PDB file of C-alpha atoms and ligand atoms in Angstrom:
ATOM      1  CA  UNK A  11     -13.719 -88.613 -93.167  1.00 49.00           C
ATOM      2  CA  UNK A  12     -12.276 -85.317 -93.977  1.00 51.00           C
ATOM      3  CA  UNK A  13     -12.465 -82.914 -91.191  1.00 51.00           C
ATOM      4  CA  UNK A  14     -13.048 -79.472 -92.258  1.00 55.00           C
ATOM      5  CA  UNK A  15     -14.073 -76.496 -89.952  1.00 55.00           C
ATOM      6  CA  UNK A  16     -14.127 -72.656 -90.326  1.00 61.00           C
ATOM      7  CA  UNK A  17     -10.431 -72.795 -89.559  1.00 66.00           C
ATOM      8  CA  UNK A  18      -9.666 -74.832 -93.037  1.00 75.00           C
ATOM      9  CA  UNK A  19      -8.656 -78.069 -94.014  1.00 83.00           C
ATOM     10  CA  UNK A  20      -7.255 -80.111 -90.743  1.00 90.00           C
ATOM     11  CA  UNK A  21      -6.781 -83.396 -92.598  1.00 92.00           C
ATOM     12  CA  UNK A  22      -3.080 -84.368 -92.096  1.00 95.00           C
ATOM     13  CA  UNK A  23      -0.709 -85.144 -94.708  1.00 94.00           C
ATOM     14  CA  UNK A  24       0.918 -88.866 -93.920  1.00 93.00           C
ATOM     15  CA  UNK A  25       4.676 -89.203 -93.998  1.00 93.00           C
ATOM     16  CA  UNK A  26       5.421 -85.388 -94.537  1.00 93.00           C
ATOM     17  CA  UNK A  27       7.410 -83.012 -92.191  1.00 93.00           C
ATOM     18  CA  UNK A  28       7.935 -79.283 -92.863  1.00 92.00           C
ATOM     19  CA  UNK A  29      10.239 -77.234 -90.606  1.00 92.00           C
ATOM     20  CA  UNK A  30      10.750 -73.550 -90.482  1.00 92.00           C
ATOM     21  CA  UNK A  31      14.064 -72.259 -88.753  1.00 92.00           C
ATOM     22  CA  UNK A  32      13.898 -69.523 -86.343  1.00 94.00           C
ATOM     23  CA  UNK A  33      15.710 -67.215 -83.907  1.00 95.00           C
ATOM     24  CA  UNK A  34      15.023 -66.250 -80.698  1.00 96.00           C
ATOM     25  CA  UNK A  35      16.869 -64.228 -78.099  1.00 96.00           C
ATOM     26  CA  UNK A  36      17.616 -60.657 -76.910  1.00 96.00           C
ATOM     27  CA  UNK A  37      19.752 -57.585 -77.607  1.00 95.00           C
ATOM     28  CA  UNK A  38      20.593 -55.185 -74.751  1.00 95.00           C
ATOM     29  CA  UNK A  39      22.233 -51.836 -74.578  1.00 93.00           C
ATOM     30  CA  UNK A  40      23.403 -50.002 -71.650  1.00 93.00           C
ATOM     31  CA  UNK A  41      21.614 -46.961 -70.991  1.00 92.00           C
ATOM     32  CA  UNK A  42      24.475 -44.668 -69.801  1.00 85.00           C
ATOM     33  CA  UNK A  43      23.672 -41.087 -68.783  1.00 83.00           C
ATOM     34  CA  UNK A  44      21.075 -40.166 -71.210  1.00 78.00           C
ATOM     35  CA  UNK A  45      18.293 -41.922 -69.952  1.00 87.00           C
ATOM     36  CA  UNK A  46      14.747 -41.656 -71.537  1.00 86.00           C
ATOM     37  CA  UNK A  47      12.355 -39.661 -69.725  1.00 88.00           C
ATOM     38  CA  UNK A  48      10.536 -41.556 -67.053  1.00 90.00           C
ATOM     39  CA  UNK A  49      13.183 -44.264 -66.692  1.00 92.00           C
ATOM     40  CA  UNK A  50      13.188 -45.512 -63.173  1.00 93.00           C
ATOM     41  CA  UNK A  51      16.759 -44.369 -61.702  1.00 92.00           C
ATOM     42  CA  UNK A  52      17.938 -47.947 -61.023  1.00 94.00           C
ATOM     43  CA  UNK A  53      17.491 -49.376 -64.695  1.00 95.00           C
ATOM     44  CA  UNK A  54      20.697 -49.637 -66.592  1.00 95.00           C
ATOM     45  CA  UNK A  55      19.870 -51.096 -69.605  1.00 95.00           C
ATOM     46  CA  UNK A  56      17.430 -51.367 -72.646  1.00 94.00           C
ATOM     47  CA  UNK A  57      16.543 -54.762 -74.138  1.00 96.00           C
ATOM     48  CA  UNK A  58      14.284 -56.164 -76.644  1.00 96.00           C
ATOM     49  CA  UNK A  59      13.522 -59.899 -76.635  1.00 97.00           C
ATOM     50  CA  UNK A  60      12.103 -61.304 -79.802  1.00 97.00           C
ATOM     51  CA  UNK A  61      11.156 -64.291 -82.150  1.00 97.00           C
ATOM     52  CA  UNK A  62      11.791 -64.069 -85.876  1.00 95.00           C
ATOM     53  CA  UNK A  63      12.531 -66.168 -88.741  1.00 92.00           C
ATOM     54  CA  UNK A  64      16.173 -67.231 -89.322  1.00 88.00           C
ATOM     55  CA  UNK A  65      16.087 -64.825 -92.425  1.00 85.00           C
ATOM     56  CA  UNK A  66      14.481 -61.848 -90.485  1.00 87.00           C
ATOM     57  CA  UNK A  67      10.902 -62.645 -91.764  1.00 89.00           C
ATOM     58  CA  UNK A  68       7.909 -62.267 -89.525  1.00 92.00           C
ATOM     59  CA  UNK A  69       6.676 -65.699 -88.966  1.00 95.00           C
ATOM     60  CA  UNK A  70       2.900 -64.598 -88.643  1.00 95.00           C
ATOM     61  CA  UNK A  71       1.782 -66.449 -91.561  1.00 94.00           C
ATOM     62  CA  UNK A  72       1.781 -69.625 -89.136  1.00 96.00           C
ATOM     63  CA  UNK A  73       2.004 -67.921 -85.866  1.00 97.00           C
ATOM     64  CA  UNK A  74      -1.065 -66.380 -84.442  1.00 97.00           C
ATOM     65  CA  UNK A  75       0.404 -65.044 -80.774  1.00 98.00           C
ATOM     66  CA  UNK A  76       3.539 -64.867 -78.928  1.00 98.00           C
ATOM     67  CA  UNK A  77       3.516 -64.630 -75.077  1.00 98.00           C
ATOM     68  CA  UNK A  78       6.552 -63.374 -73.181  1.00 98.00           C
ATOM     69  CA  UNK A  79       6.557 -64.033 -69.591  1.00 98.00           C
ATOM     70  CA  UNK A  80       8.831 -61.598 -67.862  1.00 98.00           C
ATOM     71  CA  UNK A  81      10.345 -61.299 -64.251  1.00 98.00           C
ATOM     72  CA  UNK A  82       7.477 -60.570 -61.794  1.00 98.00           C
ATOM     73  CA  UNK A  83       9.521 -57.268 -60.919  1.00 97.00           C
ATOM     74  CA  UNK A  84       7.731 -56.018 -64.324  1.00 97.00           C
ATOM     75  CA  UNK A  85       4.347 -54.392 -64.278  1.00 96.00           C
ATOM     76  CA  UNK A  86       1.959 -56.883 -66.380  1.00 97.00           C
ATOM     77  CA  UNK A  87       4.757 -59.544 -66.537  1.00 98.00           C
ATOM     78  CA  UNK A  88       2.875 -61.438 -69.144  1.00 98.00           C
ATOM     79  CA  UNK A  89       3.037 -59.837 -72.333  1.00 98.00           C
ATOM     80  CA  UNK A  90       0.661 -61.308 -75.123  1.00 98.00           C
ATOM     81  CA  UNK A  91       2.049 -60.112 -78.715  1.00 98.00           C
ATOM     82  CA  UNK A  92      -0.994 -60.603 -81.362  1.00 97.00           C
ATOM     83  CA  UNK A  93       0.988 -59.099 -84.256  1.00 96.00           C
ATOM     84  CA  UNK A  94       4.667 -59.160 -85.774  1.00 95.00           C
ATOM     85  CA  UNK A  95       6.993 -58.148 -84.830  1.00 95.00           C
ATOM     86  CA  UNK A  96       6.966 -60.538 -82.080  1.00 97.00           C
ATOM     87  CA  UNK A  97       8.956 -58.626 -79.347  1.00 97.00           C
ATOM     88  CA  UNK A  98       9.192 -56.970 -76.427  1.00 97.00           C
ATOM     89  CA  UNK A  99      11.204 -53.921 -75.384  1.00 96.00           C
ATOM     90  CA  UNK A 100      11.880 -52.877 -71.725  1.00 96.00           C
ATOM     91  CA  UNK A 101      14.247 -51.039 -69.610  1.00 96.00           C
ATOM     92  CA  UNK A 102      15.795 -52.833 -66.573  1.00 97.00           C
ATOM     93  CA  UNK A 103      18.739 -53.751 -64.264  1.00 96.00           C
ATOM     94  CA  UNK A 104      18.908 -57.518 -63.769  1.00 97.00           C
ATOM     95  CA  UNK A 105      19.088 -60.508 -65.992  1.00 98.00           C
ATOM     96  CA  UNK A 106      16.403 -63.419 -65.681  1.00 98.00           C
ATOM     97  CA  UNK A 107      14.619 -65.965 -67.502  1.00 98.00           C
ATOM     98  CA  UNK A 108      12.080 -65.536 -70.053  1.00 98.00           C
ATOM     99  CA  UNK A 109       9.502 -67.992 -70.907  1.00 98.00           C
ATOM    100  CA  UNK A 110       8.319 -67.658 -74.768  1.00 98.00           C
ATOM    101  CA  UNK A 111       5.183 -69.496 -75.469  1.00 98.00           C
ATOM    102  CA  UNK A 112       4.268 -69.687 -79.168  1.00 98.00           C
ATOM    103  CA  UNK A 113       0.714 -70.015 -80.361  1.00 98.00           C
ATOM    104  CA  UNK A 114       0.029 -71.365 -83.863  1.00 98.00           C
ATOM    105  CA  UNK A 115      -2.751 -70.214 -86.076  1.00 96.00           C
ATOM    106  CA  UNK A 116      -5.691 -72.757 -85.230  1.00 95.00           C
ATOM    107  CA  UNK A 117      -5.746 -74.206 -88.841  1.00 94.00           C
ATOM    108  CA  UNK A 118      -2.261 -75.716 -88.059  1.00 95.00           C
ATOM    109  CA  UNK A 119      -4.196 -77.746 -84.985  1.00 95.00           C
ATOM    110  CA  UNK A 120      -0.948 -77.764 -82.943  1.00 97.00           C
ATOM    111  CA  UNK A 121      -0.517 -77.615 -79.231  1.00 97.00           C
ATOM    112  CA  UNK A 122       1.620 -74.371 -78.275  1.00 98.00           C
ATOM    113  CA  UNK A 123       5.294 -74.591 -77.657  1.00 98.00           C
ATOM    114  CA  UNK A 124       7.330 -72.790 -74.996  1.00 98.00           C
ATOM    115  CA  UNK A 125      11.113 -71.739 -74.964  1.00 97.00           C
ATOM    116  CA  UNK A 126      13.151 -70.386 -72.580  1.00 98.00           C
ATOM    117  CA  UNK A 127      15.573 -67.474 -72.998  1.00 97.00           C
ATOM    118  CA  UNK A 128      18.217 -66.205 -70.349  1.00 97.00           C
ATOM    119  CA  UNK A 129      18.006 -62.266 -70.784  1.00 97.00           C
ATOM    120  CA  UNK A 130      21.519 -61.237 -71.337  1.00 96.00           C
ATOM    121  CA  UNK A 131      22.286 -57.487 -70.554  1.00 96.00           C
ATOM    122  CA  UNK A 132      26.006 -57.971 -69.555  1.00 95.00           C
ATOM    123  CA  UNK A 133      28.846 -58.651 -72.210  1.00 92.00           C
ATOM    124  CA  UNK A 134      30.243 -62.281 -71.778  1.00 85.00           C
ATOM    125  CA  UNK A 135      33.030 -64.416 -73.208  1.00 85.00           C
ATOM    126  CA  UNK A 136      36.957 -63.209 -74.036  1.00 87.00           C
ATOM    127  CA  UNK A 137      35.935 -59.662 -75.267  1.00 87.00           C
ATOM    128  CA  UNK A 138      33.697 -58.908 -72.126  1.00 89.00           C
ATOM    129  CA  UNK A 139      35.780 -56.220 -70.637  1.00 91.00           C
ATOM    130  CA  UNK A 140      36.461 -54.390 -73.763  1.00 90.00           C
ATOM    131  CA  UNK A 141      33.030 -54.376 -74.792  1.00 88.00           C
ATOM    132  CA  UNK A 142      31.755 -53.259 -71.514  1.00 88.00           C
ATOM    133  CA  UNK A 143      34.164 -50.236 -71.664  1.00 88.00           C
ATOM    134  CA  UNK A 144      32.761 -49.414 -75.009  1.00 89.00           C
ATOM    135  CA  UNK A 145      28.973 -49.642 -74.077  1.00 88.00           C
ATOM    136  CA  UNK A 146      28.545 -52.287 -76.667  1.00 88.00           C
ATOM    137  CA  UNK A 147      25.228 -53.832 -77.420  1.00 91.00           C
ATOM    138  CA  UNK A 148      24.978 -57.688 -76.012  1.00 92.00           C
ATOM    139  CA  UNK A 149      23.139 -59.834 -78.257  1.00 91.00           C
ATOM    140  CA  UNK A 150      22.198 -63.591 -77.210  1.00 92.00           C
ATOM    141  CA  UNK A 151      20.527 -65.648 -79.662  1.00 93.00           C
ATOM    142  CA  UNK A 152      19.469 -69.102 -79.970  1.00 94.00           C
ATOM    143  CA  UNK A 153      18.433 -71.203 -83.257  1.00 94.00           C
ATOM    144  CA  UNK A 154      15.861 -73.675 -83.428  1.00 95.00           C
ATOM    145  CA  UNK A 155      13.318 -75.099 -85.996  1.00 95.00           C
ATOM    146  CA  UNK A 156       9.408 -75.586 -85.544  1.00 96.00           C
ATOM    147  CA  UNK A 157       8.881 -79.042 -87.033  1.00 95.00           C
ATOM    148  CA  UNK A 158       5.505 -79.831 -88.348  1.00 95.00           C
ATOM    149  CA  UNK A 159       4.961 -83.495 -88.223  1.00 95.00           C
ATOM    150  CA  UNK A 160       2.238 -84.806 -90.536  1.00 95.00           C
ATOM    151  CA  UNK A 161       1.153 -81.121 -91.029  1.00 95.00           C
ATOM    152  CA  UNK A 162      -2.610 -80.186 -91.817  1.00 96.00           C
ATOM    153  CA  UNK A 163      -3.320 -79.640 -95.297  1.00 94.00           C
ATOM    154  CA  UNK A 164      -3.810 -75.798 -94.521  1.00 93.00           C
ATOM    155  CA  UNK A 165      -0.654 -75.045 -92.750  1.00 93.00           C
ATOM    156  CA  UNK A 166       1.093 -76.948 -95.353  1.00 93.00           C
ATOM    157  CA  UNK A 167      -0.269 -74.969 -98.000  1.00 91.00           C
ATOM    158  CA  UNK A 168       0.711 -71.907 -96.035  1.00 90.00           C
ATOM    159  CA  UNK A 169       4.359 -73.244 -95.345  1.00 89.00           C
ATOM    160  CA  UNK A 170       4.610 -74.078 -99.042  1.00 87.00           C
ATOM    161  CA  UNK A 171       4.455 -70.627 -99.861  1.00 83.00           C
ATOM    162  CA  UNK A 172       6.875 -67.940 -99.500  1.00 72.00           C
ATOM    163  CA  UNK A 173       8.128 -67.007 -96.031  1.00 74.00           C
ATOM    164  CA  UNK A 174       6.418 -63.939 -94.130  1.00 78.00           C
ATOM    165  CA  UNK A 175       7.511 -60.143 -94.668  1.00 80.00           C
ATOM    166  CA  UNK A 176      11.208 -59.322 -94.021  1.00 80.00           C
ATOM    167  CA  UNK A 177      11.160 -57.242 -90.833  1.00 83.00           C
ATOM    168  CA  UNK A 178      13.654 -54.383 -90.412  1.00 79.00           C
ATOM    169  CA  UNK A 179      17.106 -55.783 -88.953  1.00 75.00           C
ATOM    170  CA  UNK A 180      17.404 -55.689 -85.558  1.00 70.00           C
ATOM    171  CA  UNK A 181      20.093 -53.140 -84.430  1.00 59.00           C
ATOM    172  CA  UNK A 182      23.514 -54.714 -84.587  1.00 49.00           C
ATOM    173  CA  UNK A 183      21.918 -58.203 -84.158  1.00 52.00           C
ATOM    174  CA  UNK A 184      24.410 -60.150 -86.392  1.00 50.00           C
ATOM    175  CA  UNK A 185      22.508 -63.170 -87.432  1.00 55.00           C
ATOM    176  CA  UNK A 186      24.712 -65.759 -87.533  1.00 56.00           C
ATOM    177  CA  UNK A 187      22.258 -68.148 -89.685  1.00 57.00           C
ATOM    178  CA  UNK A 188      21.015 -67.513 -93.187  1.00 59.00           C
ATOM    179  CA  UNK A 189      20.093 -69.362 -96.277  1.00 58.00           C
ATOM    180  CA  UNK A 190      23.343 -68.214 -97.790  1.00 60.00           C
ATOM    181  CA  UNK A 191      25.613 -69.791 -94.997  1.00 63.00           C
ATOM    182  CA  UNK A 192      23.369 -72.870 -95.091  1.00 66.00           C
ATOM    183  CA  UNK A 193      24.050 -73.005 -98.803  1.00 69.00           C
ATOM    184  CA  UNK A 194      27.656 -72.529 -98.114  1.00 70.00           C
ATOM    185  CA  UNK A 195      27.682 -75.563 -95.839  1.00 72.00           C
ATOM    186  CA  UNK A 196      25.810 -77.647 -98.458  1.00 76.00           C
ATOM    187  CA  UNK A 197      28.638 -76.798-100.888  1.00 79.00           C
ATOM    188  CA  UNK A 198      31.010 -77.788 -98.547  1.00 80.00           C
ATOM    189  CA  UNK A 199      29.085 -81.052 -97.775  1.00 83.00           C
ATOM    190  CA  UNK A 200      28.792 -81.673-101.457  1.00 84.00           C
ATOM    191  CA  UNK A 201      32.549 -81.347-101.844  1.00 85.00           C
ATOM    192  CA  UNK A 202      33.309 -83.506 -98.993  1.00 87.00           C
ATOM    193  CA  UNK A 203      30.988 -86.310-100.584  1.00 88.00           C
ATOM    194  CA  UNK A 204      32.612 -86.163-103.622  1.00 88.00           C
ATOM    195  CA  UNK A 205      36.193 -86.608-101.895  1.00 90.00           C
ATOM    196  CA  UNK A 206      34.803 -89.559-100.215  1.00 91.00           C
ATOM    197  CA  UNK A 207      33.488 -91.190-103.349  1.00 90.00           C
ATOM    198  CA  UNK A 208      36.769 -90.492-105.062  1.00 91.00           C
ATOM    199  CA  UNK A 209      38.387 -92.418-102.165  1.00 92.00           C
ATOM    200  CA  UNK A 210      36.067 -95.427-102.407  1.00 93.00           C
ATOM    201  CA  UNK A 211      36.899 -95.518-106.113  1.00 92.00           C
ATOM    202  CA  UNK A 212      40.454 -95.635-105.242  1.00 93.00           C
ATOM    203  CA  UNK A 213      40.175 -98.234-102.580  1.00 93.00           C
ATOM    204  CA  UNK A 214      38.121-100.397-104.830  1.00 93.00           C
ATOM    205  CA  UNK A 215      40.567-100.169-107.810  1.00 93.00           C
ATOM    206  CA  UNK A 216      43.248-101.276-105.164  1.00 94.00           C
ATOM    207  CA  UNK A 217      41.209-104.235-103.915  1.00 93.00           C
ATOM    208  CA  UNK A 218      40.734-105.389-107.427  1.00 94.00           C
ATOM    209  CA  UNK A 219      44.532-105.055-108.213  1.00 93.00           C
ATOM    210  CA  UNK A 220      45.157-106.940-105.008  1.00 93.00           C
ATOM    211  CA  UNK A 221      42.437-109.916-105.838  1.00 92.00           C
ATOM    212  CA  UNK A 222      44.082-110.336-109.262  1.00 92.00           C
ATOM    213  CA  UNK A 223      47.409-110.525-107.860  1.00 90.00           C
ATOM    214  CA  UNK A 224      46.393-113.178-105.267  1.00 89.00           C
ATOM    215  CA  UNK A 225      44.651-114.881-107.869  1.00 89.00           C
ATOM    216  CA  UNK A 226      47.829-114.890-110.096  1.00 88.00           C
ATOM    217  CA  UNK A 227      49.750-116.086-107.061  1.00 85.00           C
ATOM    218  CA  UNK A 228      47.437-119.028-106.569  1.00 82.00           C
ATOM    219  CA  UNK A 229      47.447-120.146-109.795  1.00 74.00           C
TER     220      UNK A 229
HETATM  221  C1  SLL B  26      18.522 -60.727 -60.343  1.00 81.85           C
HETATM  222  N1  SLL B  26      17.122 -62.530 -60.276  1.00 81.85           N
HETATM  223  O1  SLL B  26      18.363 -60.268 -59.165  1.00 81.85           O
HETATM  224  C2  SLL B  26      17.156 -61.453 -60.815  1.00 81.85           C
HETATM  225  C3  SLL B  26      16.179 -60.586 -60.876  1.00 81.85           C
HETATM  226  C4  SLL B  26      14.853 -58.710 -62.110  1.00 81.85           C
HETATM  227  C5  SLL B  26      15.208 -58.047 -62.974  1.00 81.85           C
HETATM  228  C6  SLL B  26      16.242 -59.891 -62.150  1.00 81.85           C
HETATM  229  C7  SLL B  26      12.935 -54.954 -63.046  1.00 81.85           C
HETATM  230  C8  SLL B  26      12.699 -53.580 -63.603  1.00 81.85           C
HETATM  231  C9  SLL B  26      11.622 -52.940 -62.962  1.00 81.85           C
HETATM  232  C10 SLL B  26      14.183 -55.643 -63.419  1.00 81.85           C
HETATM  233  O2  SLL B  26      15.204 -55.207 -64.236  1.00 81.85           O
HETATM  234  N2  SLL B  26      14.199 -56.842 -63.164  1.00 81.85           N
HETATM  235  O3  SLL B  26      11.755 -52.222 -61.975  1.00 81.85           O
HETATM  236  O4  SLL B  26      10.411 -52.982 -63.487  1.00 81.85           O
HETATM  237  O5  SLL B  26      19.245 -60.189 -61.096  1.00 81.85           O
END
């Protein structure tokens, strides 16, 4: 029987999987000498933790709410963000793990999911010392995909439409994932498949030749 309620059509589409790529993580800048007014004196950095589509879109067409669980040293450490951009900006002095819990729109009929991100404030890697000296912005991103297995008809409809609104670019968040880089990867894979096919053809020719030789010898 078709299950319908006020949230739309919850009937699931068999043998279909729809995925949506996204990025989450944080950016951080050292505050230096010019701290904004009322910044506690021990705070050294300003940071933003966020989740958005891999092309910078807002994801609110299928995400209803995102809850960021900060370290207990923060007042109201559970921050519930009901509208895009799904992000929290704060100042602080230390790195810690942030739980990011994503609640989908009711018509998706999906359980919420939680991801963990280690807030990065300090440069790391081979360029760390140089970046520290320059007071560079630190970015720490993770790429993932929401996979809707046998999605409801309602959410399938939403996901088949255009992605959400594009959010303003995060300052200095060089997003290493995009449709363009994905297409370039597909082109590379396509070229590799062609080469493999050519090699298979060559081998088959050679095999045919060797077999005819063998037949010639045995006759
Ligand atoms: C550390 N285990 O010791 C971590 C904890 C907590 C960071 C880091 C709080 C700011 C505030 C803040 O920056 N907490 O006073 O609201 O590094």
